[in-house]
PDB file of C-alpha atoms in Angstrom:
ATOM      1  CA  MET A   1     -20.114  28.215  -8.595  1.00  0.00           C
ATOM      2  CA  LYS A   2     -20.233  27.699 -12.355  1.00  0.00           C
ATOM      3  CA  ASN A   3     -18.828  24.961 -14.572  1.00  0.00           C
ATOM      4  CA  TYR A   4     -17.289  25.791 -17.933  1.00  0.00           C
ATOM      5  CA  LEU A   5     -16.866  23.488 -20.902  1.00  0.00           C
ATOM      6  CA  ILE A   6     -13.932  24.689 -23.001  1.00  0.00           C
ATOM      7  CA  PHE A   7     -12.876  23.484 -26.451  1.00  0.00           C
ATOM      8  CA  VAL A   8      -9.243  23.959 -27.473  1.00  0.00           C
ATOM      9  CA  PHE A   9      -8.078  23.480 -31.052  1.00  0.00           C
ATOM     10  CA  GLY A  10      -4.462  23.458 -32.161  1.00  0.00           C
ATOM     11  CA  ASN A  11      -1.398  21.561 -33.291  1.00  0.00           C
ATOM     12  CA  ASN A  12       0.198  21.147 -29.872  1.00  0.00           C
ATOM     13  CA  CYS A  13      -1.309  20.817 -26.422  1.00  0.00           C
ATOM     14  CA  ILE A  14       0.919  22.583 -23.924  1.00  0.00           C
ATOM     15  CA  GLY A  15       1.599  20.568 -20.781  1.00  0.00           C
ATOM     16  CA  MET A  16       0.617  17.219 -22.315  1.00  0.00           C
ATOM     17  CA  ARG A  17       2.488  14.632 -24.379  1.00  0.00           C
ATOM     18  CA  LEU A  18       0.128  14.976 -27.324  1.00  0.00           C
ATOM     19  CA  HIS A  19       0.973  16.284 -30.768  1.00  0.00           C
ATOM     20  CA  ASN A  20      -1.152  17.232 -33.755  1.00  0.00           C
ATOM     21  CA  CYS A  21      -4.254  16.954 -31.627  1.00  0.00           C
ATOM     22  CA  ILE A  22      -7.547  17.807 -33.256  1.00  0.00           C
ATOM     23  CA  ALA A  23      -9.370  18.880 -30.104  1.00  0.00           C
ATOM     24  CA  LEU A  24      -8.987  18.768 -26.367  1.00  0.00           C
ATOM     25  CA  ILE A  25     -11.984  18.989 -24.094  1.00  0.00           C
ATOM     26  CA  PHE A  26     -11.711  19.616 -20.403  1.00  0.00           C
ATOM     27  CA  ILE A  27     -13.821  20.949 -17.587  1.00  0.00           C
ATOM     28  CA  PHE A  28     -12.545  23.806 -15.492  1.00  0.00           C
ATOM     29  CA  LEU A  29     -14.240  24.527 -12.171  1.00  0.00           C
ATOM     30  CA  MET A  30     -13.582  27.833 -10.497  1.00  0.00           C
ATOM     31  CA  SER A  31     -12.690  26.120  -7.218  1.00  0.00           C
ATOM     32  CA  SER A  32     -10.516  23.467  -8.955  1.00  0.00           C
ATOM     33  CA  LYS A  33     -12.740  20.788  -7.372  1.00  0.00           C
ATOM     34  CA  ILE A  34     -14.106  18.212  -9.763  1.00  0.00           C
ATOM     35  CA  ILE A  35     -16.222  15.972  -7.518  1.00  0.00           C
ATOM     36  CA  PHE A  36     -17.763  16.586  -4.089  1.00  0.00           C
ATOM     37  CA  ALA A  37     -17.348  14.115  -1.245  1.00  0.00           C
ATOM     38  CA  GLN A  38     -20.234  12.735   0.773  1.00  0.00           C
ATOM     39  CA  GLY A  39     -20.387  11.031   4.150  1.00  0.00           C
ATOM     40  CA  PRO A  40     -19.578  10.787   6.931  1.00  0.00           C
ATOM     41  CA  TYR A  41     -19.127   7.001   7.063  1.00  0.00           C
ATOM     42  CA  THR A  42     -18.329   4.933  10.144  1.00  0.00           C
ATOM     43  CA  PRO A  43     -15.626   2.234   9.763  1.00  0.00           C
ATOM     44  CA  PRO A  44     -15.403  -0.409   8.504  1.00  0.00           C
ATOM     45  CA  TYR A  45     -15.154   1.424   5.183  1.00  0.00           C
ATOM     46  CA  SER A  46     -13.732   0.159   1.885  1.00  0.00           C
ATOM     47  CA  PHE A  47     -13.811   1.169  -1.759  1.00  0.00           C
ATOM     48  CA  SER A  48     -12.125  -0.250  -4.864  1.00  0.00           C
ATOM     49  CA  PHE A  49     -13.235   2.327  -7.513  1.00  0.00           C
ATOM     50  CA  ASP A  50     -15.237  -0.279  -9.433  1.00  0.00           C
ATOM     51  CA  ASP A  51     -18.558   1.503  -8.838  1.00  0.00           C
ATOM     52  CA  ILE A  52     -18.581   4.697 -10.895  1.00  0.00           C
ATOM     53  CA  SER A  53     -21.697   6.098  -9.215  1.00  0.00           C
ATOM     54  CA  ILE A  54     -20.106   5.911  -5.743  1.00  0.00           C
ATOM     55  CA  PHE A  55     -16.891   7.384  -7.124  1.00  0.00           C
ATOM     56  CA  LYS A  56     -18.784  10.349  -8.550  1.00  0.00           C
ATOM     57  CA  SER A  57     -20.867  10.964  -5.450  1.00  0.00           C
ATOM     58  CA  ASP A  58     -18.288  10.303  -2.717  1.00  0.00           C
ATOM     59  CA  TYR A  59     -14.826  11.317  -3.922  1.00  0.00           C
ATOM     60  CA  THR A  60     -13.318  14.779  -4.305  1.00  0.00           C
ATOM     61  CA  ILE A  61     -10.541  15.703  -6.719  1.00  0.00           C
ATOM     62  CA  VAL A  62      -8.610  18.931  -6.189  1.00  0.00           C
ATOM     63  CA  ASN A  63      -6.426  20.271  -8.990  1.00  0.00           C
ATOM     64  CA  GLY A  64      -4.024  22.325  -6.889  1.00  0.00           C
ATOM     65  CA  ASN A  65      -1.911  23.698  -9.743  1.00  0.00           C
ATOM     66  CA  ASN A  66      -4.829  24.229 -12.164  1.00  0.00           C
ATOM     67  CA  ASP A  67      -3.155  22.332 -14.995  1.00  0.00           C
ATOM     68  CA  LEU A  68      -4.713  19.799 -17.353  1.00  0.00           C
ATOM     69  CA  GLU A  69      -3.707  16.702 -15.381  1.00  0.00           C
ATOM     70  CA  ILE A  70      -5.806  15.347 -12.518  1.00  0.00           C
ATOM     71  CA  TRP A  71      -6.698  12.078 -10.805  1.00  0.00           C
ATOM     72  CA  THR A  72      -9.080  10.077 -12.989  1.00  0.00           C
ATOM     73  CA  ARG A  73     -10.782   6.705 -12.753  1.00  0.00           C
ATOM     74  CA  ASN A  74      -8.934   4.219 -14.970  1.00  0.00           C
ATOM     75  CA  SER A  75      -9.531   0.612 -16.048  1.00  0.00           C
ATOM     76  CA  GLU A  76      -6.899  -1.884 -14.917  1.00  0.00           C
ATOM     77  CA  GLY A  77      -7.932  -5.087 -16.659  1.00  0.00           C
ATOM     78  CA  SER A  78     -11.101  -6.319 -14.986  1.00  0.00           C
ATOM     79  CA  ASN A  79     -10.730  -3.835 -12.128  1.00  0.00           C
ATOM     80  CA  TRP A  80     -10.745  -0.067 -11.759  1.00  0.00           C
ATOM     81  CA  ALA A  81      -8.358   2.258  -9.938  1.00  0.00           C
ATOM     82  CA  VAL A  82      -7.610   5.973  -9.880  1.00  0.00           C
ATOM     83  CA  ARG A  83      -4.625   7.267 -11.814  1.00  0.00           C
ATOM     84  CA  TYR A  84      -2.639  10.475 -11.901  1.00  0.00           C
ATOM     85  CA  LYS A  85      -1.066  11.376 -15.244  1.00  0.00           C
ATOM     86  CA  TRP A  86       2.164  13.376 -15.500  1.00  0.00           C
ATOM     87  CA  ASN A  87       2.627  16.947 -16.722  1.00  0.00           C
ATOM     88  CA  VAL A  88       5.562  17.810 -18.981  1.00  0.00           C
ATOM     89  CA  THR A  89       6.331  21.246 -17.530  1.00  0.00           C
ATOM     90  CA  GLU A  90       4.743  21.460 -14.080  1.00  0.00           C
ATOM     91  CA  ALA A  91       5.188  19.480 -10.880  1.00  0.00           C
ATOM     92  CA  ALA A  92       2.078  17.703  -9.693  1.00  0.00           C
ATOM     93  CA  ASP A  93      -0.071  19.256  -6.982  1.00  0.00           C
ATOM     94  CA  ASP A  94      -3.129  17.054  -7.153  1.00  0.00           C
ATOM     95  CA  TRP A  95      -5.322  15.544  -4.450  1.00  0.00           C
ATOM     96  CA  ILE A  96      -7.980  12.880  -4.278  1.00  0.00           C
ATOM     97  CA  PHE A  97     -10.062  12.676  -1.095  1.00  0.00           C
ATOM     98  CA  THR A  98     -12.228   9.949   0.359  1.00  0.00           C
ATOM     99  CA  PRO A  99     -15.627  10.882   1.772  1.00  0.00           C
ATOM    100  CA  ALA A 100     -15.688  11.966   5.396  1.00  0.00           C
ATOM    101  CA  ILE A 101     -14.897   9.145   7.831  1.00  0.00           C
ATOM    102  CA  THR A 102     -15.827   9.266  11.522  1.00  0.00           C
ATOM    103  CA  PHE A 103     -12.843   8.481  13.748  1.00  0.00           C
ATOM    104  CA  SER A 104     -13.395   7.984  17.475  1.00  0.00           C
ATOM    105  CA  ASN A 105     -11.085   7.060  20.349  1.00  0.00           C
ATOM    106  CA  LYS A 106     -10.129   3.686  18.826  1.00  0.00           C
ATOM    107  CA  ASN A 107      -7.272   2.070  16.888  1.00  0.00           C
ATOM    108  CA  TYR A 108      -7.749   2.036  13.117  1.00  0.00           C
ATOM    109  CA  LEU A 109      -6.096   0.059  10.356  1.00  0.00           C
ATOM    110  CA  ILE A 110      -5.709   2.047   7.132  1.00  0.00           C
ATOM    111  CA  ARG A 111      -4.866   0.146   3.946  1.00  0.00           C
ATOM    112  CA  PHE A 112      -4.505   0.924   0.267  1.00  0.00           C
ATOM    113  CA  LYS A 113      -2.683  -0.367  -2.794  1.00  0.00           C
ATOM    114  CA  TYR A 114      -0.528   1.507  -5.271  1.00  0.00           C
ATOM    115  CA  LYS A 115       1.665   0.989  -8.308  1.00  0.00           C
ATOM    116  CA  THR A 116       3.590   3.114 -10.818  1.00  0.00           C
ATOM    117  CA  GLY A 117       3.731   3.211 -14.587  1.00  0.00           C
ATOM    118  CA  THR A 118       7.506   3.276 -15.173  1.00  0.00           C
ATOM    119  CA  SER A 119      10.777   3.695 -13.286  1.00  0.00           C
ATOM    120  CA  PHE A 120      10.337   7.501 -13.210  1.00  0.00           C
ATOM    121  CA  ASP A 121      10.322   8.847  -9.651  1.00  0.00           C
ATOM    122  CA  GLU A 122       6.877   9.471  -8.173  1.00  0.00           C
ATOM    123  CA  LYS A 123       6.037  11.398  -5.016  1.00  0.00           C
ATOM    124  CA  PHE A 124       2.849  11.213  -3.005  1.00  0.00           C
ATOM    125  CA  LYS A 125       1.593  11.531   0.552  1.00  0.00           C
ATOM    126  CA  LEU A 126      -1.280   9.993   2.473  1.00  0.00           C
ATOM    127  CA  CYS A 127      -2.747  12.576   4.824  1.00  0.00           C
ATOM    128  CA  LEU A 128      -5.615  12.864   7.268  1.00  0.00           C
ATOM    129  CA  THR A 129      -7.357  16.223   6.803  1.00  0.00           C
ATOM    130  CA  ASN A 130     -10.289  18.092   8.294  1.00  0.00           C
ATOM    131  CA  ALA A 131     -11.271  19.676   4.969  1.00  0.00           C
ATOM    132  CA  ILE A 132     -11.015  18.949   1.245  1.00  0.00           C
ATOM    133  CA  THR A 133      -9.266  22.124   0.154  1.00  0.00           C
ATOM    134  CA  GLY A 134      -5.799  20.698  -0.537  1.00  0.00           C
ATOM    135  CA  ASN A 135      -4.232  23.350   1.723  1.00  0.00           C
ATOM    136  CA  ASN A 136      -1.482  22.282   4.108  1.00  0.00           C
ATOM    137  CA  SER A 137      -3.283  24.046   6.948  1.00  0.00           C
ATOM    138  CA  THR A 138      -6.059  21.427   6.819  1.00  0.00           C
ATOM    139  CA  ILE A 139      -3.670  18.463   7.281  1.00  0.00           C
ATOM    140  CA  ILE A 140      -4.177  16.911  10.718  1.00  0.00           C
ATOM    141  CA  LYS A 141      -1.627  14.137  10.250  1.00  0.00           C
ATOM    142  CA  THR A 142       0.690  12.948   7.473  1.00  0.00           C
ATOM    143  CA  ILE A 143       0.365   9.165   7.673  1.00  0.00           C
ATOM    144  CA  ALA A 144       2.966   8.267   5.029  1.00  0.00           C
ATOM    145  CA  ASP A 145       5.208   9.871   2.415  1.00  0.00           C
ATOM    146  CA  PHE A 146       6.293   7.871  -0.648  1.00  0.00           C
ATOM    147  CA  ASN A 147       9.000   8.320  -3.258  1.00  0.00           C
ATOM    148  CA  PRO A 148       9.141   5.101  -5.298  1.00  0.00           C
ATOM    149  CA  THR A 149      12.085   5.228  -7.716  1.00  0.00           C
ATOM    150  CA  GLN A 150      11.576   1.858  -9.372  1.00  0.00           C
ATOM    151  CA  ARG A 151       8.748   0.625 -11.527  1.00  0.00           C
ATOM    152  CA  ILE A 152       6.083  -1.231  -9.530  1.00  0.00           C
ATOM    153  CA  ASN A 153       4.175  -3.275 -12.099  1.00  0.00           C
ATOM    154  CA  SER A 154       1.659  -4.885  -9.753  1.00  0.00           C
ATOM    155  CA  PHE A 155      -0.320  -3.282  -6.958  1.00  0.00           C
ATOM    156  CA  ILE A 156       1.359  -3.590  -3.561  1.00  0.00           C
ATOM    157  CA  GLN A 157      -0.517  -3.138  -0.305  1.00  0.00           C
ATOM    158  CA  GLN A 158       0.439  -0.588   2.309  1.00  0.00           C
ATOM    159  CA  SER A 159      -0.936  -0.813   5.860  1.00  0.00           C
ATOM    160  CA  TYR A 160      -0.798   1.715   8.696  1.00  0.00           C
ATOM    161  CA  VAL A 161      -2.271   1.960  12.180  1.00  0.00           C
ATOM    162  CA  LEU A 162      -3.789   5.164  13.491  1.00  0.00           C
ATOM    163  CA  GLN A 163      -3.561   4.637  17.234  1.00  0.00           C
ATOM    164  CA  SER A 164      -6.205   5.660  19.723  1.00  0.00           C
ATOM    165  CA  GLY A 165      -5.793   9.259  20.830  1.00  0.00           C
ATOM    166  CA  SER A 166      -3.519  10.272  17.923  1.00  0.00           C
ATOM    167  CA  VAL A 167      -6.284  12.510  16.526  1.00  0.00           C
ATOM    168  CA  PRO A 168      -9.344  14.022  18.238  1.00  0.00           C
ATOM    169  CA  THR A 169     -12.691  12.330  17.719  1.00  0.00           C
ATOM    170  CA  GLY A 170     -14.362  13.741  14.612  1.00  0.00           C
ATOM    171  CA  ASN A 171     -14.934  13.495  10.874  1.00  0.00           C
ATOM    172  CA  TYR A 172     -11.836  13.418   8.681  1.00  0.00           C
ATOM    173  CA  TYR A 173     -10.852  12.744   5.076  1.00  0.00           C
ATOM    174  CA  LEU A 174      -8.066  10.566   3.715  1.00  0.00           C
ATOM    175  CA  GLY A 175      -6.250  12.595   1.099  1.00  0.00           C
ATOM    176  CA  PHE A 176      -3.774  11.223  -1.434  1.00  0.00           C
ATOM    177  CA  HIS A 177      -1.537  14.089  -2.576  1.00  0.00           C
ATOM    178  CA  CYS A 178       0.597  13.543  -5.688  1.00  0.00           C
ATOM    179  CA  TYR A 179       3.486  16.016  -5.924  1.00  0.00           C
ATOM    180  CA  SER A 180       5.693  14.260  -8.505  1.00  0.00           C
ATOM    181  CA  ASP A 181       8.217  16.221 -10.536  1.00  0.00           C
ATOM    182  CA  PRO A 182       7.471  17.228 -14.138  1.00  0.00           C
ATOM    183  CA  ARG A 183       7.864  14.456 -16.710  1.00  0.00           C
ATOM    184  CA  SER A 184       7.082  11.660 -14.278  1.00  0.00           C
ATOM    185  CA  TYR A 185       4.517   9.111 -15.409  1.00  0.00           C
ATOM    186  CA  TYR A 186       1.470   7.283 -14.031  1.00  0.00           C
ATOM    187  CA  LEU A 187       0.621   6.753 -10.355  1.00  0.00           C
ATOM    188  CA  TYR A 188      -2.251   4.431  -9.384  1.00  0.00           C
ATOM    189  CA  ILE A 189      -4.233   4.031  -6.133  1.00  0.00           C
ATOM    190  CA  ASP A 190      -6.754   1.272  -5.378  1.00  0.00           C
ATOM    191  CA  ASP A 191      -8.531  -0.742  -2.646  1.00  0.00           C
ATOM    192  CA  ILE A 192      -8.825   1.762   0.199  1.00  0.00           C
ATOM    193  CA  GLU A 193      -9.839   0.216   3.529  1.00  0.00           C
ATOM    194  CA  ILE A 194     -10.367   1.604   7.039  1.00  0.00           C
ATOM    195  CA  ARG A 195     -11.358  -0.598   9.968  1.00  0.00           C
ATOM    196  CA  GLU A 196     -10.845  -0.955  13.691  1.00  0.00           C
ATOM    197  CA  THR A 197      -7.916  -3.055  14.849  1.00  0.00           C
ATOM    198  CA  ASN A 198      -6.400  -4.409  18.045  1.00  0.00           C
ATOM    199  CA  ARG A 199      -2.917  -5.106  19.344  1.00  0.00           C
ATOM    200  CA  TYR A 200      -1.890  -8.764  19.565  1.00  0.00           C
ATOM    201  CA  THR A 201       1.090 -10.787  20.780  1.00  0.00           C
ATOM    202  CA  ILE A 202       2.890 -13.515  18.849  1.00  0.00           C
ATOM    203  CA  VAL A 203       5.052 -15.829  20.967  1.00  0.00           C
ATOM    204  CA  ALA A 204       7.967 -17.135  18.860  1.00  0.00           C
ATOM    205  CA  SER A 205      10.101 -20.031  20.128  1.00  0.00           C
ATOM    206  CA  THR A 206      12.351 -22.813  18.867  1.00  0.00           C
ATOM    207  CA  GLY A 207      13.929 -26.030  20.043  1.00  0.00           C
ATOM    208  CA  LYS A 208      17.676 -26.630  20.001  1.00  0.00           C
ATOM    209  CA  ASN A 209      19.932 -26.452  16.930  1.00  0.00           C
ATOM    210  CA  GLY A 210      18.414 -23.407  15.223  1.00  0.00           C
ATOM    211  CA  THR A 211      17.007 -19.902  15.603  1.00  0.00           C
ATOM    212  CA  ILE A 212      13.921 -17.857  14.828  1.00  0.00           C
ATOM    213  CA  THR A 213      14.079 -14.083  14.311  1.00  0.00           C
ATOM    214  CA  PRO A 214      12.514 -12.173  15.975  1.00  0.00           C
ATOM    215  CA  VAL A 215      12.137 -14.349  19.058  1.00  0.00           C
ATOM    216  CA  GLY A 216      10.082 -14.063  22.242  1.00  0.00           C
ATOM    217  CA  ASN A 217       6.911 -11.984  22.674  1.00  0.00           C
ATOM    218  CA  ILE A 218       6.345  -9.916  19.521  1.00  0.00           C
ATOM    219  CA  HIS A 219       3.650  -7.235  19.713  1.00  0.00           C
ATOM    220  CA  THR A 220       1.893  -6.254  16.482  1.00  0.00           C
ATOM    221  CA  TRP A 221      -1.408  -4.961  15.153  1.00  0.00           C
ATOM    222  CA  GLY A 222      -4.173  -6.923  13.493  1.00  0.00           C
ATOM    223  CA  GLY A 223      -3.930  -6.410   9.747  1.00  0.00           C
ATOM    224  CA  LEU A 224      -0.188  -5.772   9.675  1.00  0.00           C
ATOM    225  CA  GLU A 225       2.267  -8.360   8.384  1.00  0.00           C
ATOM    226  CA  GLN A 226       4.792  -9.934  10.742  1.00  0.00           C
ATOM    227  CA  THR A 227       7.523 -12.093   9.196  1.00  0.00           C
ATOM    228  CA  PHE A 228       9.730 -14.604  11.013  1.00  0.00           C
ATOM    229  CA  THR A 229      13.009 -15.991   9.658  1.00  0.00           C
ATOM    230  CA  ILE A 230      13.876 -19.579  10.618  1.00  0.00           C
ATOM    231  CA  THR A 231      17.523 -20.673  10.373  1.00  0.00           C
ATOM    232  CA  PRO A 232      18.865 -24.143  11.301  1.00  0.00           C
ATOM    233  CA  ASN A 233      22.371 -24.545  12.624  1.00  0.00           C
ATOM    234  CA  SER A 234      24.968 -26.123  10.350  1.00  0.00           C
ATOM    235  CA  GLY A 235      24.195 -29.805   9.868  1.00  0.00           C
ATOM    236  CA  TYR A 236      20.502 -29.411  10.747  1.00  0.00           C
ATOM    237  CA  THR A 237      17.245 -28.758   8.899  1.00  0.00           C
ATOM    238  CA  ILE A 238      13.729 -27.646   9.846  1.00  0.00           C
ATOM    239  CA  ASN A 239      11.680 -30.476  11.303  1.00  0.00           C
ATOM    240  CA  THR A 240       8.298 -28.874  12.135  1.00  0.00           C
ATOM    241  CA  VAL A 241       6.760 -25.400  12.195  1.00  0.00           C
ATOM    242  CA  LYS A 242       3.610 -25.092  14.276  1.00  0.00           C
ATOM    243  CA  ILE A 243       1.219 -22.134  14.207  1.00  0.00           C
ATOM    244  CA  ASN A 244      -1.054 -22.287  17.255  1.00  0.00           C
ATOM    245  CA  ASN A 245      -0.138 -26.011  17.603  1.00  0.00           C
ATOM    246  CA  ASP A 246      -1.007 -26.816  13.968  1.00  0.00           C
ATOM    247  CA  ILE A 247       1.803 -27.945  11.650  1.00  0.00           C
ATOM    248  CA  THR A 248       2.144 -25.669   8.633  1.00  0.00           C
ATOM    249  CA  ASN A 249       4.313 -25.254   5.555  1.00  0.00           C
ATOM    250  CA  VAL A 250       6.914 -22.521   5.275  1.00  0.00           C
ATOM    251  CA  GLU A 251       8.573 -20.749   2.368  1.00  0.00           C
ATOM    252  CA  LYS A 252      12.212 -21.729   1.812  1.00  0.00           C
ATOM    253  CA  ILE A 253      14.438 -18.811   0.821  1.00  0.00           C
ATOM    254  CA  ASN A 254      17.511 -20.996   0.323  1.00  0.00           C
ATOM    255  CA  ASN A 255      18.422 -24.627   0.922  1.00  0.00           C
ATOM    256  CA  GLU A 256      17.622 -24.530   4.642  1.00  0.00           C
ATOM    257  CA  THR A 257      16.513 -21.046   5.796  1.00  0.00           C
ATOM    258  CA  ALA A 258      12.766 -20.357   5.654  1.00  0.00           C
ATOM    259  CA  ILE A 259      10.290 -17.580   6.440  1.00  0.00           C
ATOM    260  CA  TYR A 260       6.747 -17.501   7.748  1.00  0.00           C
ATOM    261  CA  THR A 261       4.503 -14.418   7.610  1.00  0.00           C
ATOM    262  CA  PHE A 262       1.366 -13.661   9.607  1.00  0.00           C
ATOM    263  CA  THR A 263      -0.710 -11.606   7.162  1.00  0.00           C
ATOM    264  CA  ASP A 264      -3.921 -10.594   8.955  1.00  0.00           C
ATOM    265  CA  LEU A 265      -3.670 -11.416  12.624  1.00  0.00           C
ATOM    266  CA  GLN A 266      -6.994 -11.584  14.488  1.00  0.00           C
ATOM    267  CA  LYS A 267      -5.896 -13.080  17.820  1.00  0.00           C
ATOM    268  CA  ASN A 268      -2.882 -13.743  20.034  1.00  0.00           C
ATOM    269  CA  SER A 269      -0.814 -16.491  18.388  1.00  0.00           C
ATOM    270  CA  LYS A 270       2.345 -18.526  18.651  1.00  0.00           C
ATOM    271  CA  ILE A 271       4.907 -20.015  16.308  1.00  0.00           C
ATOM    272  CA  ASP A 272       7.100 -22.892  17.443  1.00  0.00           C
ATOM    273  CA  VAL A 273       9.895 -24.519  15.422  1.00  0.00           C
ATOM    274  CA  THR A 274      11.870 -27.723  15.878  1.00  0.00           C
ATOM    275  CA  PHE A 275      14.960 -28.910  14.005  1.00  0.00           C
ATOM    276  CA  LYS A 276      16.505 -32.262  13.125  1.00  0.00           C
ATOM    277  CA  ALA A 277      19.921 -33.410  12.017  1.00  0.00           C
ATOM    278  CA  LEU A 278      20.600 -33.779   8.337  1.00  0.00           C
ATOM    279  CA  PRO A 279      21.264 -37.384   7.280  1.00  0.00           C
ATOM    280  CA  LYS A 280      24.927 -38.129   7.119  1.00  0.00           C
ATOM    281  CA  ILE A 281      26.265 -39.006   3.717  1.00  0.00           C
ATOM    282  CA  LYS A 282      28.429 -42.082   3.793  1.00  0.00           C
ATOM    283  CA  GLN A 283      31.592 -41.742   1.817  1.00  0.00           C
ATOM    284  CA  SER A 284      32.311 -44.625  -0.490  1.00  0.00           C
ATOM    285  CA  LYS A 285      35.514 -46.484   0.195  1.00  0.00           C
ATOM    286  CA  LYS A 286      38.310 -46.007  -2.237  1.00  0.00           C
ATOM    287  CA  PRO A 287      39.093 -49.157  -4.192  1.00  0.00           C
ATOM    288  CA  ALA A 288      42.115 -50.986  -2.875  1.00  0.00           C
ATOM    289  CA  LYS A 289      45.283 -50.512  -4.835  1.00  0.00           C
ATOM    290  CA  PRO A 290      46.275 -53.624  -6.778  1.00  0.00           C
ATOM    291  CA  LYS A 291      49.175 -55.554  -5.338  1.00  0.00           C
ATOM    292  CA  LYS A 292      52.388 -55.397  -7.259  1.00  0.00           C
TER     293      LYS A 292
END
């Protein structure tokens, strides 16, 4: 395999939103692969793209449509992420792969963060593959498929559970496949994490004069969020919210209704709520009418 360094001079760069450019330099590899992944690694595994040497040695970029736009490492303030840049005339077909990760007969939590550059539609998939070719035939499982249509200014976290037995034991790659339409904009990925997880139970209960939703025994996975909505009956307000017998604060979403979210559960837990009557407001007496 040979690498070629190509210089292009001209007034317009086809496929890019650049005009009157003096020179464009890009590297074209015969296989369309820019970087070659290492591994395998055994979970827990995490990477935030801040270390350029690990990025270069461990991550693979596949330019499926052989255009000028690929995933690149990009500075986001004090942090780094990877970013896909749009193409004016061609739909995206671009992959970025983690190094090989060893999955065994266990439950795994898979997390990452993403954001977009504008309100242009973006399209991307998170896949588990057995090779880093970018071919559909190597996809073992499509974990998630995204089509955000609104601008996401700040990174938001996505979490998924790969349950025991859903894939055979072996070495696999996480592949992020951008397939946005032409003239989309920027798509960013950051903070990839893979670790073992377990299934837990949250017991949700309340006293009289209000509700909690959902209620009863709620089964969830460690690392996933579980939100409860607490609603007093008319004339009542929240008295106490206890998490595993400890009183805690809750977030009010209106005058009386509140929510509480378990963000990274590590054990079986319980949430218990009590309510109390609102103080009655005494109505002032109307002044007596003067006698005629």
